[in-house]
Amino acid sequence: MTLFHFFNCAILTFGPHAVYYSATPLSEYDTLGTSIKAAVVYLITALVKLVCLATFLNVSETDSFDPYQELLKALIGFIDVAGLYFALTQLTHRNISQCHKFQAVGLGWAFADSVLHRLAPLWVGARGLEFTWDYIFQGLEANANLVLSLSLAALGSLMWLRKNKPKTLIPIIYACAGIVATMPSITSYLRQGLGWHLPKIVGFELFTSLAMAFISWQLFAACQRPSN
Amino acid sequence: MANCPKKVQNSKPSSVLIDPVYSSMITLLIIVMACVEICDAVTVVDVYRLVQYDIGGVPFGSRLASLNHHAGSSLFSSSSGAAADLSRTVLILPVRELNLTFIKEYIAQRKPLGGLLLLLPPAFSPNADSVGGADHDSVKDLMKEVLVELEQLLIHANIPYPVYFGFEDDGINTVLADVKKNDATGQLATATTGGYKLVVAVPEPKKVASPTIANIQGWLPGLKADGDSNQLPTIAIVASYDTFGAAPALSVGSDSNGSGVVALLEIARLFSILYSNPKTRGRYNLLFGLTSGGPYNYNGTYKWLRSLDQRQRETIDYAICLNSIGSFNNDLWIHVSKPPENAYIKQIFEGFSNVAEELGLKVGLKHKKINISNTRVAWEHEQFSRLRVTAATLSELSFAPELLQSTGGLSDNRHFVDEASVSRRVKLVAESLARHIYDLKGKDINIFADNSSLAVNPSYVRSWLDLLSTTPRVAPFLSKTDPIIMALKKELADHTIEVNVQQEVLDGMFTFYDSTTGRLHIYQVASVTFDLLLLLVLGSYLIVLFSFLVITTRGLDDLISLFRRPPSRKVKTA
């Protein structure tokens, strides 16, 4: 019965990625290669981040919130943004429109994140006899992360790939990108500093990811209009 | 390695670096997948299994060891008055609230049950703080009586499911409260309704091959006068040190017969002080015997006596056997098998009574004839009497125990032993023996006076009682070189001149099975219906997500076209 639970949590964690790929025009344009390249870039970025964290961060015994350490973690988090920049701009993609490029990159990015951070705990933990809600919440978190990655990829493509942007929107774009990039630090602050429990944190993540997705969609649509 | 996507054919320098990283990740993942399941149970407790044994091929005790069923809390379900089907349920019953008549009926009618977990009050744990006599209250006495009755019921029944004993603690109490609440709604926990699952993963119990019993003897020779060629007479002091109970891993037998062992060691210590100086060495040899196999008709004593040289045996003037002398009440009995009119018996009894009077104790005499044809040996002195050696047993028990009764079981632990009482009885025996050895008559003789160098040492008594009260000593489960046997041997070697350990195989009538302890994991499980429901919810979520994405990115027509079959090609070719 517990493999059943593992299967349930696995389709919650990884199902939306597959559904997104097959439902949107991504599958028609066969952008799987782009997604895979983005996933690989994510792996490298994760490795670089790990090395930096190990070098610069001290391990604290207590679980308290140390602002200096968190600031350092946030700065290292910007390596994520650098990785995304690399994936969006430096890798050669086949001729796919920008609209689809950022989706493919965001999808690959989010899938690699889910696999790296959530597959191992799921395999080891969800198969046991003991029942906890943790893995279901982890799956919901993976969904929120997918939406966030797509928003960040959209904003990233707006920042680096689109040459003519309406002047008024530029600061908004950068502000939103900043918020989305620092989302991991915000959630860890909520978890450790304010002591929120898992359901609350997951709810917050889902809400903010949907909000940011909506805002970035509007920005993307607004930027697309003048070029038409 | 073969998972590298074939599309990445463009020769970029970064792709060479990607492969080893990727493969190491994959191997790491495979290693993690092969990991043993991490324990994530709600609670893990040590549990002790009911003894499993055969007498002459007839099985007794609990015949199974491994457990993997849902938890229940009562013999009846609340919705219907009749007993529910419990063949796949483990009942958790605290002994405090136990209804013995129900259990007796249940076991006698051999009703099916998945398993039984009996929770003992934490005060009966061998590792509980040993508060001495002051905390002695009627609640504990009542508990003791219940435990004795329960124990006798369980060890004489043949139970086809696993029975375990555990101790109440916070974790288990919360689980039990939860289970009771669930049961109150009238639903027994099964695979489809969730609840708690109890798992004890132990291998199938196997027979203990050739169980050994170890008899330890210590010899303290007396003073031989020059020119005297006759053998000196011997006095033997004997106590059996092993126990038997419903849970072999908990049978510490503080009173039966830990008190006897402690008394023997203390007497050995006192006489070794006296015998170390030739001026105070008596004209008697002293033979100290710590025998095993007590619960099994004193099998060890039988084998030990037959291993003694016949001449040595004939020099034994008399033997004193110590059995259960540590309780709080003041009654003491000397049990004999020779008639009380016998001169030797009279002498022994008078010696003890005189000393007892001086110490303010009361000693009575009880006579029980031996029936040679009956294999049951109720007292240790009967083994001596069958070889025509005068012997008596000093005990607080007034009636001869039945087979496997009063052998130091669940209820016999440190709380029910009074070290002051043991010390008094040590003084009684030592003083009586000394007066006999040194042929002292008259009043105002106090050899082992308090505050003298020969006083009974209360801390010696206390420390050995504490040690024995935390050591389960069921003979078939003690190895040949078990620490307690080695400790007793070493202690006796300190006080006597010659120590021998005799290893024998226990009489073939008794067969024992191993697997006496285990770890119980309690998991909180979700029901199958919950998993199915979750699958349904997730399936519909993914379908809704799919439809939403198709509609927003490709339009509603595309969604509908997915379900419509493409127009048949045959029309064109025709």
mmCIF file with all atom_site columns, N, CA, C and O in Angstrom, chain A residues 1 4-5 8 12 19-20 22-25 28 36 40 43 119 123-124 129-131 133 136 143, chain B residues 18 29 32-33 38 40 42 523-526 528 530-532 534-535 538 541 546 549-550 553-554:
data_model
loop_
_atom_site.group_PDB
_atom_site.id
_atom_site.type_symbol
_atom_site.label_atom_id
_atom_site.label_alt_id
_atom_site.label_comp_id
_atom_site.label_asym_id
_atom_site.label_entity_id
_atom_site.label_seq_id
_atom_site.pdbx_PDB_ins_code
_atom_site.Cartn_x
_atom_site.Cartn_y
_atom_site.Cartn_z
_atom_site.occupancy
_atom_site.B_iso_or_equiv
_atom_site.pdbx_formal_charge
_atom_site.auth_seq_id
_atom_site.auth_comp_id
_atom_site.auth_asym_id
_atom_site.auth_atom_id
_atom_site.pdbx_PDB_model_num
ATOM 1   N N  . MET A 1 1   ? 0.821  -1.220 0.000   1.00 0.00 ? 1   MET A N  1
ATOM 2   C CA . MET A 1 1   ? 0.000  0.000  0.000   1.00 0.00 ? 1   MET A CA 1
ATOM 3   C C  . MET A 1 1   ? 0.838  1.246  0.000   1.00 0.00 ? 1   MET A C  1
ATOM 4   O O  . MET A 1 1   ? 0.420  2.298  -0.437  1.00 0.00 ? 1   MET A O  1
ATOM 5   N N  . PHE A 1 4   ? 1.829  2.582  -3.305  1.00 0.00 ? 4   PHE A N  1
ATOM 6   C CA . PHE A 1 4   ? 0.694  3.316  -3.831  1.00 0.00 ? 4   PHE A CA 1
ATOM 7   C C  . PHE A 1 4   ? 0.832  4.796  -3.472  1.00 0.00 ? 4   PHE A C  1
ATOM 8   O O  . PHE A 1 4   ? 0.674  5.682  -4.300  1.00 0.00 ? 4   PHE A O  1
ATOM 9   N N  . HIS A 1 5   ? 1.148  5.031  -2.202  1.00 0.00 ? 5   HIS A N  1
ATOM 10  C CA . HIS A 1 5   ? 1.315  6.397  -1.742  1.00 0.00 ? 5   HIS A CA 1
ATOM 11  C C  . HIS A 1 5   ? 2.480  7.064  -2.451  1.00 0.00 ? 5   HIS A C  1
ATOM 12  O O  . HIS A 1 5   ? 2.412  8.231  -2.847  1.00 0.00 ? 5   HIS A O  1
ATOM 13  N N  . ASN A 1 8   ? 1.302  8.019  -5.854  1.00 0.00 ? 8   ASN A N  1
ATOM 14  C CA . ASN A 1 8   ? 0.455  9.213  -5.773  1.00 0.00 ? 8   ASN A CA 1
ATOM 15  C C  . ASN A 1 8   ? 1.293  10.470 -5.653  1.00 0.00 ? 8   ASN A C  1
ATOM 16  O O  . ASN A 1 8   ? 1.104  11.445 -6.385  1.00 0.00 ? 8   ASN A O  1
ATOM 17  N N  . LEU A 1 12  ? 1.966  13.658 -8.317  1.00 0.00 ? 12  LEU A N  1
ATOM 18  C CA . LEU A 1 12  ? 1.708  15.043 -7.922  1.00 0.00 ? 12  LEU A CA 1
ATOM 19  C C  . LEU A 1 12  ? 2.939  15.908 -8.147  1.00 0.00 ? 12  LEU A C  1
ATOM 20  O O  . LEU A 1 12  ? 2.839  17.059 -8.569  1.00 0.00 ? 12  LEU A O  1
ATOM 21  N N  . VAL A 1 19  ? 2.457  17.130 -18.069 1.00 0.00 ? 19  VAL A N  1
ATOM 22  C CA . VAL A 1 19  ? 1.195  17.663 -18.602 1.00 0.00 ? 19  VAL A CA 1
ATOM 23  C C  . VAL A 1 19  ? 1.441  18.994 -19.313 1.00 0.00 ? 19  VAL A C  1
ATOM 24  O O  . VAL A 1 19  ? 0.907  19.247 -20.400 1.00 0.00 ? 19  VAL A O  1
ATOM 25  N N  . TYR A 1 20  ? 2.271  19.824 -18.691 1.00 0.00 ? 20  TYR A N  1
ATOM 26  C CA . TYR A 1 20  ? 2.561  21.129 -19.300 1.00 0.00 ? 20  TYR A CA 1
ATOM 27  C C  . TYR A 1 20  ? 3.203  20.938 -20.670 1.00 0.00 ? 20  TYR A C  1
ATOM 28  O O  . TYR A 1 20  ? 2.852  21.610 -21.640 1.00 0.00 ? 20  TYR A O  1
ATOM 29  N N  . SER A 1 22  ? 2.998  18.391 -22.698 1.00 0.00 ? 22  SER A N  1
ATOM 30  C CA . SER A 1 22  ? 2.131  17.818 -23.734 1.00 0.00 ? 22  SER A CA 1
ATOM 31  C C  . SER A 1 22  ? 0.958  18.719 -24.075 1.00 0.00 ? 22  SER A C  1
ATOM 32  O O  . SER A 1 22  ? 0.462  18.681 -25.187 1.00 0.00 ? 22  SER A O  1
ATOM 33  N N  . ALA A 1 23  ? 0.520  19.548 -23.126 1.00 0.00 ? 23  ALA A N  1
ATOM 34  C CA . ALA A 1 23  ? -0.685 20.332 -23.385 1.00 0.00 ? 23  ALA A CA 1
ATOM 35  C C  . ALA A 1 23  ? -0.404 21.574 -24.231 1.00 0.00 ? 23  ALA A C  1
ATOM 36  O O  . ALA A 1 23  ? -1.177 21.934 -25.092 1.00 0.00 ? 23  ALA A O  1
ATOM 37  N N  . THR A 1 24  ? 0.711  22.220 -23.945 1.00 0.00 ? 24  THR A N  1
ATOM 38  C CA . THR A 1 24  ? 0.996  23.457 -24.662 1.00 0.00 ? 24  THR A CA 1
ATOM 39  C C  . THR A 1 24  ? 1.640  23.129 -26.009 1.00 0.00 ? 24  THR A C  1
ATOM 40  O O  . THR A 1 24  ? 2.064  22.000 -26.243 1.00 0.00 ? 24  THR A O  1
ATOM 41  N N  . PRO A 1 25  ? 1.738  24.121 -26.884 1.00 0.00 ? 25  PRO A N  1
ATOM 42  C CA . PRO A 1 25  ? 2.341  23.872 -28.205 1.00 0.00 ? 25  PRO A CA 1
ATOM 43  C C  . PRO A 1 25  ? 3.792  23.429 -28.157 1.00 0.00 ? 25  PRO A C  1
ATOM 44  O O  . PRO A 1 25  ? 4.378  23.156 -29.198 1.00 0.00 ? 25  PRO A O  1
ATOM 45  N N  . GLU A 1 28  ? 4.337  20.307 -29.958 1.00 0.00 ? 28  GLU A N  1
ATOM 46  C CA . GLU A 1 28  ? 4.253  20.376 -31.420 1.00 0.00 ? 28  GLU A CA 1
ATOM 47  C C  . GLU A 1 28  ? 5.572  20.794 -32.026 1.00 0.00 ? 28  GLU A C  1
ATOM 48  O O  . GLU A 1 28  ? 5.950  20.338 -33.098 1.00 0.00 ? 28  GLU A O  1
ATOM 49  N N  . ILE A 1 36  ? 15.902 19.794 -21.996 1.00 0.00 ? 36  ILE A N  1
ATOM 50  C CA . ILE A 1 36  ? 16.966 18.964 -21.422 1.00 0.00 ? 36  ILE A CA 1
ATOM 51  C C  . ILE A 1 36  ? 18.232 19.769 -21.214 1.00 0.00 ? 36  ILE A C  1
ATOM 52  O O  . ILE A 1 36  ? 18.894 19.656 -20.178 1.00 0.00 ? 36  ILE A O  1
ATOM 53  N N  . VAL A 1 40  ? 20.183 20.384 -17.622 1.00 0.00 ? 40  VAL A N  1
ATOM 54  C CA . VAL A 1 40  ? 21.610 20.140 -17.382 1.00 0.00 ? 40  VAL A CA 1
ATOM 55  C C  . VAL A 1 40  ? 22.272 21.395 -16.823 1.00 0.00 ? 40  VAL A C  1
ATOM 56  O O  . VAL A 1 40  ? 23.089 21.325 -15.900 1.00 0.00 ? 40  VAL A O  1
ATOM 57  N N  . LEU A 1 43  ? 21.620 21.616 -13.241 1.00 0.00 ? 43  LEU A N  1
ATOM 58  C CA . LEU A 1 43  ? 22.464 20.733 -12.443 1.00 0.00 ? 43  LEU A CA 1
ATOM 59  C C  . LEU A 1 43  ? 23.823 21.370 -12.162 1.00 0.00 ? 43  LEU A C  1
ATOM 60  O O  . LEU A 1 43  ? 24.323 21.340 -11.039 1.00 0.00 ? 43  LEU A O  1
ATOM 61  N N  . LEU A 1 119 ? 13.034 13.908 -5.428  1.00 0.00 ? 119 LEU A N  1
ATOM 62  C CA . LEU A 1 119 ? 12.882 12.490 -5.761  1.00 0.00 ? 119 LEU A CA 1
ATOM 63  C C  . LEU A 1 119 ? 13.428 11.598 -4.654  1.00 0.00 ? 119 LEU A C  1
ATOM 64  O O  . LEU A 1 119 ? 12.789 10.633 -4.241  1.00 0.00 ? 119 LEU A O  1
ATOM 65  N N  . TRP A 1 123 ? 11.431 8.797  -2.526  1.00 0.00 ? 123 TRP A N  1
ATOM 66  C CA . TRP A 1 123 ? 11.678 7.354  -2.643  1.00 0.00 ? 123 TRP A CA 1
ATOM 67  C C  . TRP A 1 123 ? 11.941 6.737  -1.281  1.00 0.00 ? 123 TRP A C  1
ATOM 68  O O  . TRP A 1 123 ? 11.424 5.682  -0.951  1.00 0.00 ? 123 TRP A O  1
ATOM 69  N N  . VAL A 1 124 ? 12.763 7.417  -0.465  1.00 0.00 ? 124 VAL A N  1
ATOM 70  C CA . VAL A 1 124 ? 13.135 6.841  0.820   1.00 0.00 ? 124 VAL A CA 1
ATOM 71  C C  . VAL A 1 124 ? 11.982 6.929  1.815   1.00 0.00 ? 124 VAL A C  1
ATOM 72  O O  . VAL A 1 124 ? 11.744 6.022  2.598   1.00 0.00 ? 124 VAL A O  1
ATOM 73  N N  . LEU A 1 129 ? 5.807  2.443  6.009   1.00 0.00 ? 129 LEU A N  1
ATOM 74  C CA . LEU A 1 129 ? 4.444  2.183  6.460   1.00 0.00 ? 129 LEU A CA 1
ATOM 75  C C  . LEU A 1 129 ? 3.809  3.421  7.059   1.00 0.00 ? 129 LEU A C  1
ATOM 76  O O  . LEU A 1 129 ? 2.602  3.613  6.973   1.00 0.00 ? 129 LEU A O  1
ATOM 77  N N  . GLU A 1 130 ? 4.642  4.249  7.690   1.00 0.00 ? 130 GLU A N  1
ATOM 78  C CA . GLU A 1 130 ? 4.125  5.393  8.416   1.00 0.00 ? 130 GLU A CA 1
ATOM 79  C C  . GLU A 1 130 ? 3.566  6.429  7.451   1.00 0.00 ? 130 GLU A C  1
ATOM 80  O O  . GLU A 1 130 ? 4.179  6.736  6.435   1.00 0.00 ? 130 GLU A O  1
ATOM 81  N N  . PHE A 1 131 ? 2.414  6.984  7.763   1.00 0.00 ? 131 PHE A N  1
ATOM 82  C CA . PHE A 1 131 ? 1.781  7.947  6.878   1.00 0.00 ? 131 PHE A CA 1
ATOM 83  C C  . PHE A 1 131 ? 2.008  9.362  7.400   1.00 0.00 ? 131 PHE A C  1
ATOM 84  O O  . PHE A 1 131 ? 1.737  9.672  8.543   1.00 0.00 ? 131 PHE A O  1
ATOM 85  N N  . TRP A 1 133 ? 1.697  13.698 6.005   1.00 0.00 ? 133 TRP A N  1
ATOM 86  C CA . TRP A 1 133 ? 1.238  14.577 4.938   1.00 0.00 ? 133 TRP A CA 1
ATOM 87  C C  . TRP A 1 133 ? 2.395  15.243 4.206   1.00 0.00 ? 133 TRP A C  1
ATOM 88  O O  . TRP A 1 133 ? 2.205  15.933 3.206   1.00 0.00 ? 133 TRP A O  1
ATOM 89  N N  . ILE A 1 136 ? 2.869  14.969 0.351   1.00 0.00 ? 136 ILE A N  1
ATOM 90  C CA . ILE A 1 136 ? 1.833  15.643 -0.448  1.00 0.00 ? 136 ILE A CA 1
ATOM 91  C C  . ILE A 1 136 ? 2.141  17.133 -0.502  1.00 0.00 ? 136 ILE A C  1
ATOM 92  O O  . ILE A 1 136 ? 2.032  17.779 -1.549  1.00 0.00 ? 136 ILE A O  1
ATOM 93  N N  . ASN A 1 143 ? 4.760  21.981 -7.555  1.00 0.00 ? 143 ASN A N  1
ATOM 94  C CA . ASN A 1 143 ? 3.876  22.686 -8.499  1.00 0.00 ? 143 ASN A CA 1
ATOM 95  C C  . ASN A 1 143 ? 4.121  24.182 -8.453  1.00 0.00 ? 143 ASN A C  1
ATOM 96  O O  . ASN A 1 143 ? 4.246  24.852 -9.490  1.00 0.00 ? 143 ASN A O  1
ATOM 97  N N  . ILE B 2 18  ? 29.561 17.514 -18.657 1.00 0.00 ? 18  ILE B N  1
ATOM 98  C CA . ILE B 2 18  ? 28.225 17.180 -18.168 1.00 0.00 ? 18  ILE B CA 1
ATOM 99  C C  . ILE B 2 18  ? 28.152 15.693 -17.844 1.00 0.00 ? 18  ILE B C  1
ATOM 100 O O  . ILE B 2 18  ? 27.573 15.291 -16.861 1.00 0.00 ? 18  ILE B O  1
ATOM 101 N N  . LEU B 2 29  ? 21.826 8.174  -7.035  1.00 0.00 ? 29  LEU B N  1
ATOM 102 C CA . LEU B 2 29  ? 20.401 7.888  -6.927  1.00 0.00 ? 29  LEU B CA 1
ATOM 103 C C  . LEU B 2 29  ? 20.159 6.393  -6.737  1.00 0.00 ? 29  LEU B C  1
ATOM 104 O O  . LEU B 2 29  ? 19.315 5.982  -5.962  1.00 0.00 ? 29  LEU B O  1
ATOM 105 N N  . VAL B 2 32  ? 20.962 5.356  -3.263  1.00 0.00 ? 32  VAL B N  1
ATOM 106 C CA . VAL B 2 32  ? 19.917 5.782  -2.328  1.00 0.00 ? 32  VAL B CA 1
ATOM 107 C C  . VAL B 2 32  ? 18.697 4.879  -2.459  1.00 0.00 ? 32  VAL B C  1
ATOM 108 O O  . VAL B 2 32  ? 18.065 4.516  -1.470  1.00 0.00 ? 32  VAL B O  1
ATOM 109 N N  . MET B 2 33  ? 18.379 4.498  -3.696  1.00 0.00 ? 33  MET B N  1
ATOM 110 C CA . MET B 2 33  ? 17.218 3.636  -3.899  1.00 0.00 ? 33  MET B CA 1
ATOM 111 C C  . MET B 2 33  ? 17.395 2.299  -3.210  1.00 0.00 ? 33  MET B C  1
ATOM 112 O O  . MET B 2 33  ? 16.443 1.693  -2.757  1.00 0.00 ? 33  MET B O  1
ATOM 113 N N  . ILE B 2 38  ? 14.295 3.552  6.224   1.00 0.00 ? 38  ILE B N  1
ATOM 114 C CA . ILE B 2 38  ? 14.611 4.243  7.473   1.00 0.00 ? 38  ILE B CA 1
ATOM 115 C C  . ILE B 2 38  ? 13.427 4.097  8.417   1.00 0.00 ? 38  ILE B C  1
ATOM 116 O O  . ILE B 2 38  ? 12.282 4.142  7.997   1.00 0.00 ? 38  ILE B O  1
ATOM 117 N N  . ASP B 2 40  ? 10.703 5.098  10.605  1.00 0.00 ? 40  ASP B N  1
ATOM 118 C CA . ASP B 2 40  ? 9.979  6.349  10.779  1.00 0.00 ? 40  ASP B CA 1
ATOM 119 C C  . ASP B 2 40  ? 8.702  6.085  11.546  1.00 0.00 ? 40  ASP B C  1
ATOM 120 O O  . ASP B 2 40  ? 7.689  6.710  11.295  1.00 0.00 ? 40  ASP B O  1
ATOM 121 N N  . VAL B 2 42  ? 5.918  5.728  14.640  1.00 0.00 ? 42  VAL B N  1
ATOM 122 C CA . VAL B 2 42  ? 5.462  6.625  15.693  1.00 0.00 ? 42  VAL B CA 1
ATOM 123 C C  . VAL B 2 42  ? 6.226  6.316  16.981  1.00 0.00 ? 42  VAL B C  1
ATOM 124 O O  . VAL B 2 42  ? 6.710  7.202  17.664  1.00 0.00 ? 42  VAL B O  1
ATOM 125 N N  . TYR B 2 523 ? 3.264  1.861  13.664  1.00 0.00 ? 523 TYR B N  1
ATOM 126 C CA . TYR B 2 523 ? 3.130  2.798  12.555  1.00 0.00 ? 523 TYR B CA 1
ATOM 127 C C  . TYR B 2 523 ? 1.704  3.298  12.481  1.00 0.00 ? 523 TYR B C  1
ATOM 128 O O  . TYR B 2 523 ? 0.753  2.556  12.692  1.00 0.00 ? 523 TYR B O  1
ATOM 129 N N  . GLN B 2 524 ? 1.589  4.566  12.110  1.00 0.00 ? 524 GLN B N  1
ATOM 130 C CA . GLN B 2 524 ? 0.252  5.082  11.846  1.00 0.00 ? 524 GLN B CA 1
ATOM 131 C C  . GLN B 2 524 ? 0.035  4.983  10.347  1.00 0.00 ? 524 GLN B C  1
ATOM 132 O O  . GLN B 2 524 ? 0.774  5.579  9.574   1.00 0.00 ? 524 GLN B O  1
ATOM 133 N N  . VAL B 2 525 ? -0.946 4.202  9.936   1.00 0.00 ? 525 VAL B N  1
ATOM 134 C CA . VAL B 2 525 ? -1.121 3.925  8.522   1.00 0.00 ? 525 VAL B CA 1
ATOM 135 C C  . VAL B 2 525 ? -2.418 4.550  8.018   1.00 0.00 ? 525 VAL B C  1
ATOM 136 O O  . VAL B 2 525 ? -3.399 4.656  8.745   1.00 0.00 ? 525 VAL B O  1
ATOM 137 N N  . ALA B 2 526 ? -2.380 4.918  6.751   1.00 0.00 ? 526 ALA B N  1
ATOM 138 C CA . ALA B 2 526 ? -3.590 5.417  6.110   1.00 0.00 ? 526 ALA B CA 1
ATOM 139 C C  . ALA B 2 526 ? -4.270 4.259  5.402   1.00 0.00 ? 526 ALA B C  1
ATOM 140 O O  . ALA B 2 526 ? -3.635 3.298  5.007   1.00 0.00 ? 526 ALA B O  1
ATOM 141 N N  . VAL B 2 528 ? -6.541 2.121  2.569   1.00 0.00 ? 528 VAL B N  1
ATOM 142 C CA . VAL B 2 528 ? -6.484 1.996  1.109   1.00 0.00 ? 528 VAL B CA 1
ATOM 143 C C  . VAL B 2 528 ? -7.453 2.968  0.462   1.00 0.00 ? 528 VAL B C  1
ATOM 144 O O  . VAL B 2 528 ? -7.191 3.539  -0.601  1.00 0.00 ? 528 VAL B O  1
ATOM 145 N N  . PHE B 2 530 ? -8.190 5.855  1.409   1.00 0.00 ? 530 PHE B N  1
ATOM 146 C CA . PHE B 2 530 ? -7.578 7.183  1.351   1.00 0.00 ? 530 PHE B CA 1
ATOM 147 C C  . PHE B 2 530 ? -6.666 7.288  0.134   1.00 0.00 ? 530 PHE B C  1
ATOM 148 O O  . PHE B 2 530 ? -6.701 8.290  -0.597  1.00 0.00 ? 530 PHE B O  1
ATOM 149 N N  . ASP B 2 531 ? -5.859 6.252  -0.086  1.00 0.00 ? 531 ASP B N  1
ATOM 150 C CA . ASP B 2 531 ? -4.967 6.283  -1.241  1.00 0.00 ? 531 ASP B CA 1
ATOM 151 C C  . ASP B 2 531 ? -5.748 6.357  -2.542  1.00 0.00 ? 531 ASP B C  1
ATOM 152 O O  . ASP B 2 531 ? -5.380 7.099  -3.462  1.00 0.00 ? 531 ASP B O  1
ATOM 153 N N  . LEU B 2 532 ? -6.828 5.601  -2.625  1.00 0.00 ? 532 LEU B N  1
ATOM 154 C CA . LEU B 2 532 ? -7.632 5.613  -3.860  1.00 0.00 ? 532 LEU B CA 1
ATOM 155 C C  . LEU B 2 532 ? -8.257 6.983  -4.073  1.00 0.00 ? 532 LEU B C  1
ATOM 156 O O  . LEU B 2 532 ? -8.289 7.518  -5.196  1.00 0.00 ? 532 LEU B O  1
ATOM 157 N N  . LEU B 2 534 ? -7.104 9.799  -2.983  1.00 0.00 ? 534 LEU B N  1
ATOM 158 C CA . LEU B 2 534 ? -6.044 10.727 -3.375  1.00 0.00 ? 534 LEU B CA 1
ATOM 159 C C  . LEU B 2 534 ? -5.717 10.565 -4.847  1.00 0.00 ? 534 LEU B C  1
ATOM 160 O O  . LEU B 2 534 ? -5.528 11.558 -5.574  1.00 0.00 ? 534 LEU B O  1
ATOM 161 N N  . LEU B 2 535 ? -5.678 9.310  -5.315  1.00 0.00 ? 535 LEU B N  1
ATOM 162 C CA . LEU B 2 535 ? -5.407 9.065  -6.734  1.00 0.00 ? 535 LEU B CA 1
ATOM 163 C C  . LEU B 2 535 ? -6.466 9.725  -7.605  1.00 0.00 ? 535 LEU B C  1
ATOM 164 O O  . LEU B 2 535 ? -6.169 10.358 -8.631  1.00 0.00 ? 535 LEU B O  1
ATOM 165 N N  . LEU B 2 538 ? -5.927 13.507 -7.602  1.00 0.00 ? 538 LEU B N  1
ATOM 166 C CA . LEU B 2 538 ? -4.778 13.914 -8.407  1.00 0.00 ? 538 LEU B CA 1
ATOM 167 C C  . LEU B 2 538 ? -5.045 13.725 -9.892  1.00 0.00 ? 538 LEU B C  1
ATOM 168 O O  . LEU B 2 538 ? -4.659 14.558 -10.722 1.00 0.00 ? 538 LEU B O  1
ATOM 169 N N  . TYR B 2 541 ? -7.154 16.512 -11.023 1.00 0.00 ? 541 TYR B N  1
ATOM 170 C CA . TYR B 2 541 ? -6.352 17.753 -11.061 1.00 0.00 ? 541 TYR B CA 1
ATOM 171 C C  . TYR B 2 541 ? -5.513 17.814 -12.325 1.00 0.00 ? 541 TYR B C  1
ATOM 172 O O  . TYR B 2 541 ? -5.467 18.846 -13.017 1.00 0.00 ? 541 TYR B O  1
ATOM 173 N N  . PHE B 2 546 ? -4.461 19.922 -17.671 1.00 0.00 ? 546 PHE B N  1
ATOM 174 C CA . PHE B 2 546 ? -4.232 19.668 -19.085 1.00 0.00 ? 546 PHE B CA 1
ATOM 175 C C  . PHE B 2 546 ? -5.241 20.437 -19.940 1.00 0.00 ? 546 PHE B C  1
ATOM 176 O O  . PHE B 2 546 ? -4.874 21.149 -20.890 1.00 0.00 ? 546 PHE B O  1
ATOM 177 N N  . LEU B 2 549 ? -4.572 24.206 -19.882 1.00 0.00 ? 549 LEU B N  1
ATOM 178 C CA . LEU B 2 549 ? -3.420 24.622 -20.678 1.00 0.00 ? 549 LEU B CA 1
ATOM 179 C C  . LEU B 2 549 ? -3.722 24.538 -22.159 1.00 0.00 ? 549 LEU B C  1
ATOM 180 O O  . LEU B 2 549 ? -3.337 25.412 -22.942 1.00 0.00 ? 549 LEU B O  1
ATOM 181 N N  . VAL B 2 550 ? -4.423 23.499 -22.582 1.00 0.00 ? 550 VAL B N  1
ATOM 182 C CA . VAL B 2 550 ? -4.753 23.375 -24.008 1.00 0.00 ? 550 VAL B CA 1
ATOM 183 C C  . VAL B 2 550 ? -5.664 24.518 -24.432 1.00 0.00 ? 550 VAL B C  1
ATOM 184 O O  . VAL B 2 550 ? -5.466 25.131 -25.483 1.00 0.00 ? 550 VAL B O  1
ATOM 185 N N  . THR B 2 553 ? -3.624 27.909 -24.475 1.00 0.00 ? 553 THR B N  1
ATOM 186 C CA . THR B 2 553 ? -2.543 28.095 -25.440 1.00 0.00 ? 553 THR B CA 1
ATOM 187 C C  . THR B 2 553 ? -2.929 27.693 -26.863 1.00 0.00 ? 553 THR B C  1
ATOM 188 O O  . THR B 2 553 ? -2.425 28.273 -27.805 1.00 0.00 ? 553 THR B O  1
ATOM 189 N N  . ARG B 2 554 ? -3.803 26.726 -27.007 1.00 0.00 ? 554 ARG B N  1
ATOM 190 C CA . ARG B 2 554 ? -4.123 26.336 -28.375 1.00 0.00 ? 554 ARG B CA 1
ATOM 191 C C  . ARG B 2 554 ? -5.567 26.601 -28.762 1.00 0.00 ? 554 ARG B C  1
ATOM 192 O O  . ARG B 2 554 ? -5.907 26.522 -29.918 1.00 0.00 ? 554 ARG B O  1
#
